Short mmCIF file of C-alpha atoms and ligand atoms in Angstrom, two decimals:
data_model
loop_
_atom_site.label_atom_id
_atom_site.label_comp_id
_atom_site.label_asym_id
_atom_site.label_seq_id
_atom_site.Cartn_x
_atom_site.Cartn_y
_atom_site.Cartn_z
CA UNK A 21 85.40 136.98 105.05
CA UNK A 22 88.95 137.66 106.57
CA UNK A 23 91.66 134.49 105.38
CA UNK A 24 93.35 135.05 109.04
CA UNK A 25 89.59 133.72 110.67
CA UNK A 26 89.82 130.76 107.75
CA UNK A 27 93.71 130.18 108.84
CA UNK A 28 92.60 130.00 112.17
CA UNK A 29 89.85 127.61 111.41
CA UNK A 30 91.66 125.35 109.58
CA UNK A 31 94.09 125.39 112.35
CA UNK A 32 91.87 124.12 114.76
CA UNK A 33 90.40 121.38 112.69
CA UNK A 34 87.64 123.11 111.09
CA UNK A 35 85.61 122.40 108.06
CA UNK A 36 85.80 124.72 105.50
CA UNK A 37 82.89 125.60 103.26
CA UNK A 38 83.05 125.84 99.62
CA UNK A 39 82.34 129.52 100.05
CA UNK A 40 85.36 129.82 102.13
CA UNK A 41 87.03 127.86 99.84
CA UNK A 42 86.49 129.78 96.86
CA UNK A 43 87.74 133.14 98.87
CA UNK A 44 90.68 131.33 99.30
CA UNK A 45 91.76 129.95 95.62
CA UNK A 46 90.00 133.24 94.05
CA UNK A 47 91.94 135.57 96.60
CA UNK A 48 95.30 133.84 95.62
CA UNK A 49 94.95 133.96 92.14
CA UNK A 50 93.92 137.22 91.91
CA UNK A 51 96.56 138.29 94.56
CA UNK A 52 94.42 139.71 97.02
CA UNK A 53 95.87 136.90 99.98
CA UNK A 54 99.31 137.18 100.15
CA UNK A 55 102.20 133.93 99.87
CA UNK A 56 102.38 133.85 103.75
CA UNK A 57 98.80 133.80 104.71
CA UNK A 58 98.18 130.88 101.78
CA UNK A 59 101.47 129.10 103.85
CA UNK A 60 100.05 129.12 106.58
CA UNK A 61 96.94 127.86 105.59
CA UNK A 62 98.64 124.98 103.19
CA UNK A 63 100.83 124.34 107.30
CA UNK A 64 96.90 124.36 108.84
CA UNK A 65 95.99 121.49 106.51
CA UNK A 66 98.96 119.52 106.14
CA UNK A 67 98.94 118.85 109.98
CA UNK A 68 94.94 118.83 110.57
CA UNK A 69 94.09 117.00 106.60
CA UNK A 70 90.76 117.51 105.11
CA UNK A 71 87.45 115.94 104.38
CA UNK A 72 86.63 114.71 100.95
CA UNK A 73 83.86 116.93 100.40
CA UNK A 74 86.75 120.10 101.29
CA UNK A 75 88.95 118.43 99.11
CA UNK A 76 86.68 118.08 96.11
CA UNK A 77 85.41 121.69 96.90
CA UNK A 78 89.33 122.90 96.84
CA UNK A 79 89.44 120.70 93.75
CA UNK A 80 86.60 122.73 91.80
CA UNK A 81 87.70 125.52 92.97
CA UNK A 82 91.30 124.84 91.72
CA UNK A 83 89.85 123.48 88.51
CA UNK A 84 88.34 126.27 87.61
CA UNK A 85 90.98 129.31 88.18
CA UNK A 86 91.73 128.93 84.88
CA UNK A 87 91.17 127.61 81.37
CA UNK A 88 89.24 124.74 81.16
CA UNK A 89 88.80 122.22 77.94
CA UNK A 90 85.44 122.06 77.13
CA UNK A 91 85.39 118.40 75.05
CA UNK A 92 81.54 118.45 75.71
CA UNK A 93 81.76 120.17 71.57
CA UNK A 94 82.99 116.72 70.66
CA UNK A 95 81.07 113.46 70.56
CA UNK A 96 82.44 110.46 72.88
CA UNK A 97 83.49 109.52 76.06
CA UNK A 98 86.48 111.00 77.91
CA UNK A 99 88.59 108.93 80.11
CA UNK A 100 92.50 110.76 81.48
CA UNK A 101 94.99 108.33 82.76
CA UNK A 102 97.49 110.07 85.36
CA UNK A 103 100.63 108.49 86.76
CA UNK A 104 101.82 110.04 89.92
CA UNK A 105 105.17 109.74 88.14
CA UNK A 106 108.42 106.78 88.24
CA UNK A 107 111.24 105.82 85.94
CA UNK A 108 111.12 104.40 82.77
CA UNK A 109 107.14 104.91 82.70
CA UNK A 110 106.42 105.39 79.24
CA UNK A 111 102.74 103.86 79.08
CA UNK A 112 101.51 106.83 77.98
CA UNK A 113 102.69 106.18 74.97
CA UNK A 114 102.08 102.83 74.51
CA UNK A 115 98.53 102.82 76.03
CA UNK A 116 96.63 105.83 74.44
CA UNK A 117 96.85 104.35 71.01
CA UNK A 118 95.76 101.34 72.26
CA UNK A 119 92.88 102.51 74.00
CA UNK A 120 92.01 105.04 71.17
CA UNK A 121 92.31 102.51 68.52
CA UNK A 122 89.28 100.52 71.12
CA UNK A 123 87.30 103.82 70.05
CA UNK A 124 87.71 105.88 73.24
CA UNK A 125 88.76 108.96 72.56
CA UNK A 126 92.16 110.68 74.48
CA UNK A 127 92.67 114.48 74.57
CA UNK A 128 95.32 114.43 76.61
CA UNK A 129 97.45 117.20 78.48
CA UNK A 130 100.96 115.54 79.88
CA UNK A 131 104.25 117.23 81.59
CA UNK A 132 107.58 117.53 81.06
CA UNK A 133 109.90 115.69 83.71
CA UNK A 134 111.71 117.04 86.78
CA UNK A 135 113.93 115.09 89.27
CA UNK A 136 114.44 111.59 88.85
CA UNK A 137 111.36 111.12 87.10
CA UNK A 138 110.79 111.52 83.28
CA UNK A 139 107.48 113.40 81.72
CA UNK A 140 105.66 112.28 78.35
CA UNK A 141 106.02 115.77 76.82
CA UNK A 142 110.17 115.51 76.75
CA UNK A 143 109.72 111.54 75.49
CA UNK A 144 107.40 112.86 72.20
CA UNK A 145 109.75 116.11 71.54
CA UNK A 146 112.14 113.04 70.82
CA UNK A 147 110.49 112.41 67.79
CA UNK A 148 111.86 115.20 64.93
CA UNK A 149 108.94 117.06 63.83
CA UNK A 150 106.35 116.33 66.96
CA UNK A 151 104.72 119.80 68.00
CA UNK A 152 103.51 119.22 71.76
CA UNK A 153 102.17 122.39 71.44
CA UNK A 154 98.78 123.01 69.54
CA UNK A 155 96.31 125.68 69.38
CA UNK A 156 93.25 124.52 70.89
CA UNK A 157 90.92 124.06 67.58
CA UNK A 158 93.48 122.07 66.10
CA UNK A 159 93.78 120.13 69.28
CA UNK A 160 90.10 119.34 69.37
CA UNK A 161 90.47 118.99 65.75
CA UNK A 162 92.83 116.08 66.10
CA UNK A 163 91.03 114.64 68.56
CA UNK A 164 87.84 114.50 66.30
CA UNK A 165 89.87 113.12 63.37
CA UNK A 166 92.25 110.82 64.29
CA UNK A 167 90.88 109.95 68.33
CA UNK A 168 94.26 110.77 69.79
CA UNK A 169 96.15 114.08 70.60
CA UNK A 170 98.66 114.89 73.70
CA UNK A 171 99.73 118.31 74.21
CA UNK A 172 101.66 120.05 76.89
CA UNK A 173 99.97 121.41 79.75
CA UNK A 174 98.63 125.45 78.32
CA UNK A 175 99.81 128.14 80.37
CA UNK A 176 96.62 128.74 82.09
CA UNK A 177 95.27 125.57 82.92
CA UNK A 178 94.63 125.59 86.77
CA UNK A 179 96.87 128.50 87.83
CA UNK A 180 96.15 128.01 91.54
CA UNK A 181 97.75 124.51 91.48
CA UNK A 182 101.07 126.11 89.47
CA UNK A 183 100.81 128.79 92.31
CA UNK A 184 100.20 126.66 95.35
CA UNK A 185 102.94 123.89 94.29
CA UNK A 186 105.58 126.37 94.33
CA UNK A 187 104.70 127.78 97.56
CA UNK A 188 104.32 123.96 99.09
CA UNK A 189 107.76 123.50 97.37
CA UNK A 190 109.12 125.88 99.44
CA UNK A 191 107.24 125.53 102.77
CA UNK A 192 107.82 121.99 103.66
CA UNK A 193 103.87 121.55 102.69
CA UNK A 194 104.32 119.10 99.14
CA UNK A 195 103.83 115.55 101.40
CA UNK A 196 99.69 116.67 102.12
CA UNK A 197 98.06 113.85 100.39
CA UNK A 198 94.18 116.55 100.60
CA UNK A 199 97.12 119.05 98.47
CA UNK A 200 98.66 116.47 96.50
CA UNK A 201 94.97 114.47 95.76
CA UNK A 202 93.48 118.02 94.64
CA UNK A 203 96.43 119.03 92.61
CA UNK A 204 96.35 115.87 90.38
CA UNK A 205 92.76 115.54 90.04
CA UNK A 206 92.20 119.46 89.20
CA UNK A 207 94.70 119.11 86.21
CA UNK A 208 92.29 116.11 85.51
CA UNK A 209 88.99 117.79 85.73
CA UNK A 210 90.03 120.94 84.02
CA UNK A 211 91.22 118.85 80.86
CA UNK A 212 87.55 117.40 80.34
CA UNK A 213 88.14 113.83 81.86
CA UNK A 214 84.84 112.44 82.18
CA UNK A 215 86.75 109.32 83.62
CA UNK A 216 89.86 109.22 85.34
CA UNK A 217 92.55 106.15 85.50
CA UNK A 218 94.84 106.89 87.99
CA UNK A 219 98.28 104.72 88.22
CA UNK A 220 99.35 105.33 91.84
CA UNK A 221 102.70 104.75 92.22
CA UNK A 222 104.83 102.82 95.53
CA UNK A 223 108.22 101.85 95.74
CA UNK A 224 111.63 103.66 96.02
CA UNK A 225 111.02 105.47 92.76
CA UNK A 226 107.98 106.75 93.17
CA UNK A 227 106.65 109.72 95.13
CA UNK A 228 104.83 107.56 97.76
CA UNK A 229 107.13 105.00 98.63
CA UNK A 230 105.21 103.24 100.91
CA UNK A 231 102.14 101.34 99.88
CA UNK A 232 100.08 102.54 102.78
CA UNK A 233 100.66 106.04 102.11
CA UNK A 234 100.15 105.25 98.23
CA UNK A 235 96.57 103.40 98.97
CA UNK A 236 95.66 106.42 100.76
CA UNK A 237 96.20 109.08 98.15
CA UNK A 238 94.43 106.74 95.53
CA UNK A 239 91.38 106.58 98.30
CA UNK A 240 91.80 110.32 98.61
CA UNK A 241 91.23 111.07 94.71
CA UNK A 242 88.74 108.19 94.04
CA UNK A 243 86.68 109.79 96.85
CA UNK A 244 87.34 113.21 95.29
CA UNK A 245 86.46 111.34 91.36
CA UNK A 246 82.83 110.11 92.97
CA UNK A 247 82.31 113.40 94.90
CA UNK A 248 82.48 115.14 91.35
CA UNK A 249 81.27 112.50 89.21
CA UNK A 250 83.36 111.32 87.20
CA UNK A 251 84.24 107.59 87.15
CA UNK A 252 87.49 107.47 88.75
CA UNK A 253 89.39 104.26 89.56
CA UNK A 254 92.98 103.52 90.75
CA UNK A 255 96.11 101.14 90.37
CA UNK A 256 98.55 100.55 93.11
CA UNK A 257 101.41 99.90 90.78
CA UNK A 258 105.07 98.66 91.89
CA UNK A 259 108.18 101.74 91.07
CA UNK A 260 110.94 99.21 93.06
CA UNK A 261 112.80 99.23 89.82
CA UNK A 262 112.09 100.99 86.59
CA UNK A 263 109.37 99.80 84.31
CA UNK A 264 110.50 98.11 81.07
CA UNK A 265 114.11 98.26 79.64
CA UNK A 266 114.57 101.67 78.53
CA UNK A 267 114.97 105.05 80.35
CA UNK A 268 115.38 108.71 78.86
CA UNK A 269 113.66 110.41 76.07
CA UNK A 270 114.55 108.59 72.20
CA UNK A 271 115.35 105.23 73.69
CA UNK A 272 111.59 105.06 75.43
CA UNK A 273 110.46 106.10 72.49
CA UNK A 274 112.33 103.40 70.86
CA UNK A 275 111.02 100.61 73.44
CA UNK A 276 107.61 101.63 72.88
CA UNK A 277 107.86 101.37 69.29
CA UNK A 278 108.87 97.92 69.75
CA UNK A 279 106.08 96.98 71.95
CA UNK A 280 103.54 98.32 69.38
CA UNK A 281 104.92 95.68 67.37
CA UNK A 282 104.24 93.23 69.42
CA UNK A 283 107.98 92.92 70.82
CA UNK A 284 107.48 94.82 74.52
CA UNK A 285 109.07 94.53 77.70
CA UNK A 286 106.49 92.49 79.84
CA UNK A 287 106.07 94.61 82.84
CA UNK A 288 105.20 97.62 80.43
CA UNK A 289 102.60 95.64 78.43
CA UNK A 290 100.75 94.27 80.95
CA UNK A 291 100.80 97.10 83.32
CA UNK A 292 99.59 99.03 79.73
CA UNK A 293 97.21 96.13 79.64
CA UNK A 294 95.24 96.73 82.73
CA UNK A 295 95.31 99.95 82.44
CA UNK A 296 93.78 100.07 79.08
CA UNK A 297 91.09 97.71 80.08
CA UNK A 298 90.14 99.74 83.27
CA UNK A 299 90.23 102.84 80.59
CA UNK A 300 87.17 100.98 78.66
CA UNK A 301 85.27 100.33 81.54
CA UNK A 302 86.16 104.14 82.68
CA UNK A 303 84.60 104.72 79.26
CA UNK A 304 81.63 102.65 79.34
CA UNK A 305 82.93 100.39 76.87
CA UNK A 306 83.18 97.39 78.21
CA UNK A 307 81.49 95.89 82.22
CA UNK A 308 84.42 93.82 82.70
CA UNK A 309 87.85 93.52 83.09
CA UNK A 310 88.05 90.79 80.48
CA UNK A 311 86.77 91.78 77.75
CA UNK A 312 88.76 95.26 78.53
CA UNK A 313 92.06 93.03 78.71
CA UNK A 314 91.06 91.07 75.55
CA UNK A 315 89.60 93.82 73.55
CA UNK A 316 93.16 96.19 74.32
CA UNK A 317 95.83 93.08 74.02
CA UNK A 318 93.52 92.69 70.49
CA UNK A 319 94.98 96.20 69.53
CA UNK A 320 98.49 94.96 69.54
CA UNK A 321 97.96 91.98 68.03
CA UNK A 322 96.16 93.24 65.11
CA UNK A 323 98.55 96.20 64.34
CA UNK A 324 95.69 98.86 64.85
CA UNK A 325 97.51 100.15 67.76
CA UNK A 326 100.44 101.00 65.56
CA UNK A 327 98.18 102.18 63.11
CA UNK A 328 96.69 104.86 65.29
CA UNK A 329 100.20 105.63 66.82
CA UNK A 330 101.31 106.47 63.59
CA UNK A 331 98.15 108.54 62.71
CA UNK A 332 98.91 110.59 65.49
CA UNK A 333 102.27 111.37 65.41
CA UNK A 334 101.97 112.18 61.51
CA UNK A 335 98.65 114.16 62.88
CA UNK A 336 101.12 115.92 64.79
CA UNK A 337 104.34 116.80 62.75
CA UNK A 338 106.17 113.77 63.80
CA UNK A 339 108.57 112.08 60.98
CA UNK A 340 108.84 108.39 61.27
CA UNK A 341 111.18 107.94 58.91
CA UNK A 342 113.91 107.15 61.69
CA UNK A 343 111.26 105.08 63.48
CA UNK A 344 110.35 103.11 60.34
CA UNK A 345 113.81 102.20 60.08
CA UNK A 346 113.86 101.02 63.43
CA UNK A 347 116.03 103.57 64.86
CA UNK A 348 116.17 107.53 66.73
CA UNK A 349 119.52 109.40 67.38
CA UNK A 350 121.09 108.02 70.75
CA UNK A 351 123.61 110.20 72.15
CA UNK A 352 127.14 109.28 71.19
CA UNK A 353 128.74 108.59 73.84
CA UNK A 354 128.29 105.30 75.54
CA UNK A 355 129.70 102.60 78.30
CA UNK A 356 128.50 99.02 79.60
CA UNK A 357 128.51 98.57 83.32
CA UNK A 358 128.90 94.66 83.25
CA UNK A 359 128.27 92.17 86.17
CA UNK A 360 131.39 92.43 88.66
CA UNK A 361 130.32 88.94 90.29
CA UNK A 362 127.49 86.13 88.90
CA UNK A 363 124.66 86.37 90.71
CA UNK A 364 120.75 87.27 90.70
CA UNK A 365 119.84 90.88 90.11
CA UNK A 366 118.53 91.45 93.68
CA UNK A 367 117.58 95.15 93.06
CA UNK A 368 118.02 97.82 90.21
CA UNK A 369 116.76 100.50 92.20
CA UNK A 370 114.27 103.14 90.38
CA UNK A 371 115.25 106.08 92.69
CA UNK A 372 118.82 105.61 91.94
CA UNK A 373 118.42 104.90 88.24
CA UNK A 374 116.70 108.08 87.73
CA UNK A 375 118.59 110.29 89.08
CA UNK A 376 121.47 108.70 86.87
CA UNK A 377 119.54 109.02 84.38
CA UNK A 378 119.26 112.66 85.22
CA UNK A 379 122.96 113.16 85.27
CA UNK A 380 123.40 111.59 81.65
CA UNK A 381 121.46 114.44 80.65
CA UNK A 382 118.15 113.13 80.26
CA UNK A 383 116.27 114.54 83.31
CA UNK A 384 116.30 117.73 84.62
CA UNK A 385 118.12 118.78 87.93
CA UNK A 386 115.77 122.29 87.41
CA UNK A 387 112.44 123.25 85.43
CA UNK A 388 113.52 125.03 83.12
CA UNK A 389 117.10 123.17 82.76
CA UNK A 390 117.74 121.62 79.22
CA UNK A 391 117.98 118.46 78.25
CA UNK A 392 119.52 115.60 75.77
CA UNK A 393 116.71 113.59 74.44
CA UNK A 394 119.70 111.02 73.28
CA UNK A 395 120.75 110.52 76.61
CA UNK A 396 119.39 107.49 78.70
CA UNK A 397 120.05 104.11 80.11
CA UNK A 398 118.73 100.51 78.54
CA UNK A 399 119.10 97.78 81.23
CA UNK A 400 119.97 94.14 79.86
CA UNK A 401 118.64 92.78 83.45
CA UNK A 402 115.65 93.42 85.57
CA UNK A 403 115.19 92.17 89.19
CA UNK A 404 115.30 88.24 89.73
CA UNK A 405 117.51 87.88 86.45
CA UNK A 406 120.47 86.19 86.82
CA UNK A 407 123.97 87.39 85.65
CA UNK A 408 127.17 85.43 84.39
CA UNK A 409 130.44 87.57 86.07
CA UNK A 410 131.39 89.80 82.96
CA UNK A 411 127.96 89.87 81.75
CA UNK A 412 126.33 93.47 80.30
CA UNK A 413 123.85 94.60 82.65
CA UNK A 414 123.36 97.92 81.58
CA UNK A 415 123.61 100.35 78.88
CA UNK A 416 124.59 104.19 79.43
CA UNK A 417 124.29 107.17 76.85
CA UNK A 418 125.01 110.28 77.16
CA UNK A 419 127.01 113.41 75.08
CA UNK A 420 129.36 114.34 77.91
CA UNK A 421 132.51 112.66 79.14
CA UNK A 422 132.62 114.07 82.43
CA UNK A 423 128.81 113.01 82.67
CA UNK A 424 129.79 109.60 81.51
CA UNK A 425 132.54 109.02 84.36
CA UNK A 426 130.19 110.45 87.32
CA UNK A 427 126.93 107.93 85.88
CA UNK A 428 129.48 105.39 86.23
CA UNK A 429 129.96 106.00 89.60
CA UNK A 430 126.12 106.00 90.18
CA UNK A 431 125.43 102.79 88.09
CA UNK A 432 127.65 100.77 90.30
CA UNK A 433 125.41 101.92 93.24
CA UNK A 434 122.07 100.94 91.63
CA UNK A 435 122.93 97.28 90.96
CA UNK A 436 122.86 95.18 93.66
CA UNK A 437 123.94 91.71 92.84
CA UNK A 438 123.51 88.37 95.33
CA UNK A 439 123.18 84.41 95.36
CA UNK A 440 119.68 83.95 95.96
CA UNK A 441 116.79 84.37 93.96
CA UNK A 442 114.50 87.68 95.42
CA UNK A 443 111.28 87.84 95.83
CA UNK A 444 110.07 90.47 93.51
CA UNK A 445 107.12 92.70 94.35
CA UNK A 446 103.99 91.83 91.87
CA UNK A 447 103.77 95.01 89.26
CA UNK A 448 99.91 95.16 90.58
CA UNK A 449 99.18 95.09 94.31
CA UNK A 450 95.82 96.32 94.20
CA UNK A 451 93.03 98.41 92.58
CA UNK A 452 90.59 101.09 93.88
CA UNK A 453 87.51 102.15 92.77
N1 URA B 507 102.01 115.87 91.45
C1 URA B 507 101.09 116.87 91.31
O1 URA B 507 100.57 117.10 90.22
N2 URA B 507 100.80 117.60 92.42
C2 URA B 507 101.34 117.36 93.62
O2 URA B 507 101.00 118.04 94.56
C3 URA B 507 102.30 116.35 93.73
C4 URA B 507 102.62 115.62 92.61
#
């Protein structure tokens, strides 16, 4: 096989096999096909797409370039959850306990952020103590013992897709929802995920903005979920503003322990909620959507989610002591941005909000840029709130003064304020499975 006749083939709206396939993702791992012949190729499909059964091939073949988690050594049921990423989206946090706690088991792999948006794996380094790094016995050892472990992504977990991405970052080729759908659900597949929960976000913070274009990259990786076998099913979720109250590292941490007692933003616990529920049936837990909702909402209500959050951060080398007392370290310096005018809160938008988020210090502008897990943003308002003139709306930390004078700037810009009530997109528009 030559990769200039599979170029070429792709090109003119060919089918690859999964032979071909596999010459492809082996080739570029190994580094026998070169960065500008893989370009191409990524070019090829972004303009001509793919089928599903090419993209689950690519998938496989993605999935397995590197290390894969073989949870098949422990007993139970494995179900991922993936968010294709947003602002203030901490339900990681909040939901794994509660779905653990429902006896499902979660061994799960996260990220750290970049851009606007924020990544579980900086948000649980927040907590003194918490090692997001484990060796893989005492990973699956965890997960035996307590039912709950997250861990940052290993070095060699699907090395094609760490490969690829930065190549796509570079060649205009990232917006391919076959590359994007295969990227996502390799990660997936090469973690163990017998089922997969996928919270597609839409909306100005999120990386489709559109719903159509959102609907059809949860299509794209539900096909790819059946193609493979594993139950896969998919929430087109709303990221017009941020989700809950809190963005940045501590204070998310913060909001979530709150909601574990019972004292959560709404949008978070419900959208936690449904997730969670479609997690059960995922795991062959529950049939329906009902009892899923009942038996997860239970897990707040009863205090066993808390229970098993605390198991696992202990589990993990996390001190609660600050927790406990109801706090975690903010960073020090800090300013109100109140309502100029009275009004509703027509719009706080998630795009903007991260990326001032970002420039409090709590994202990162680069991967491998530092950040301050103080730093953040708590909004007193969400969309359709109204304000009194004079009136807090929100909350920004940081350690920096000059950072604190240009997020000023930015958090005028992400408030927009008007006389009428808006009509505010439902959290939930749809799901897919
Ligand atoms: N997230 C991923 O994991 N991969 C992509 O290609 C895009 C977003």
């Amino acid at each position: 096989m030559r990769m200039v006749d599979l170029i070429e083939k792709k090109r003119d709206g060919g089918i690859l096999s999964r032979e071909e396939i596999r010459f492809i993702i082996q080739g570029y791992v190994e580094g026998q096909i070169p960065d500008y012949q893989m370009s191409a190729w990524a070019m090829a499909i972004y303009f001509r797409g793919m089928v599903t059964e090419e993209i689950a091939e690519l998938t496989l073949a993605m999935a397995e370039s590197g290390d894969e988690i073989d949870l098949s050594v422990l007993e139970g049921r494995f179900v991922d959850k993936h968010s294709t990423g947003g602002v203030g989206d901490k339900t990681t946090l909040l939901l794994s306990p509660m779905v653990a706690a429902c006896g499902v088991p979660i061994a799960k792999m996260s990220g750290r952020g970049l851009g606007h948006t924020g990544g579980t794996i900086d948000k649980l380094s927040a907590i003194p103590g918490f090692k997001v790094e484990l060796e893989r016995e005492e990973f699956l050892r965890q997960v035996k013992d307590v039912g709950l472990a997250v861990i940052a992504q290993s070095g060699n977990i699907v090395p094609a897709d760490k490969m690829l991405y930065a190549l796509r970052d570079v060649t205009g080729t990232v917006p391919s929802i076959p590359l994007i759908a295969s990227s996502v659900m390799s990660k997936k597949i090469a973690a163990g995920a017998q089922g997969i929960v996928l919270d597609v976000k839409f909306g100005s913070g999120a990386f489709m903005s559109t719903l159509e274009n959102a609907r059809e990259l949860a299509k794209t990786m539900v096909g790819i979920g059946k193609t493979l076998g594993r139950d896969t099913i998919a929430v087109l979720s709303a990221m017009e503003q941020p989700l809950g109250n809190a963005i940045g590292n501590a204070i998310e941490v913060l909001e979530v322990w709150k909601a574990l007692q019972g004292k959560g933003p709404q949008d978070l616990v419900g959208l936690c909620i449904e997730l969670g529920a479609l997690m059960l049936i995922a795991g062959r837990k529950v049939n329906d959507i009902d009892e899923g909702r009942g038996q997860v909402l239970a897990t707040l209500e009863n205090g066993q989610a808390m229970t098993k959050f605390r198991e696992f951060v202990r589990a993990q080398g996390g001190d609660l002591t600050a927790l406990e007392q109801g706090s975690l370290p903010l960073a020090p310096l800090r300013a109100t941005y109140c309502a100029p005018i009275s009004g509703y809160v027509q719009q706080i938008d998630a795009r903007k909000i991260g990326h001032l988020s970002m420039v409090l210090g709590a994202g990162r502008a680069a991967k491998n840029s530092e950040i301050d897990l103080g730093a953040g943003i708590y909004l007193h308002k969400k969309q359709g709130n109204w304000v009194e003139a004079g009136e807090p709306v929100l909350e920004l930390y940081t350690s920096a003064e000059n950072k604190l004078a240009e997020g000023w700037k930015l958090a005028e810009k992400s408030v927009l304020l008007g006389p009428d009530k808006p009509v505010c997109t439902p959290l939930i528009a749809e799901v897919i499975r």
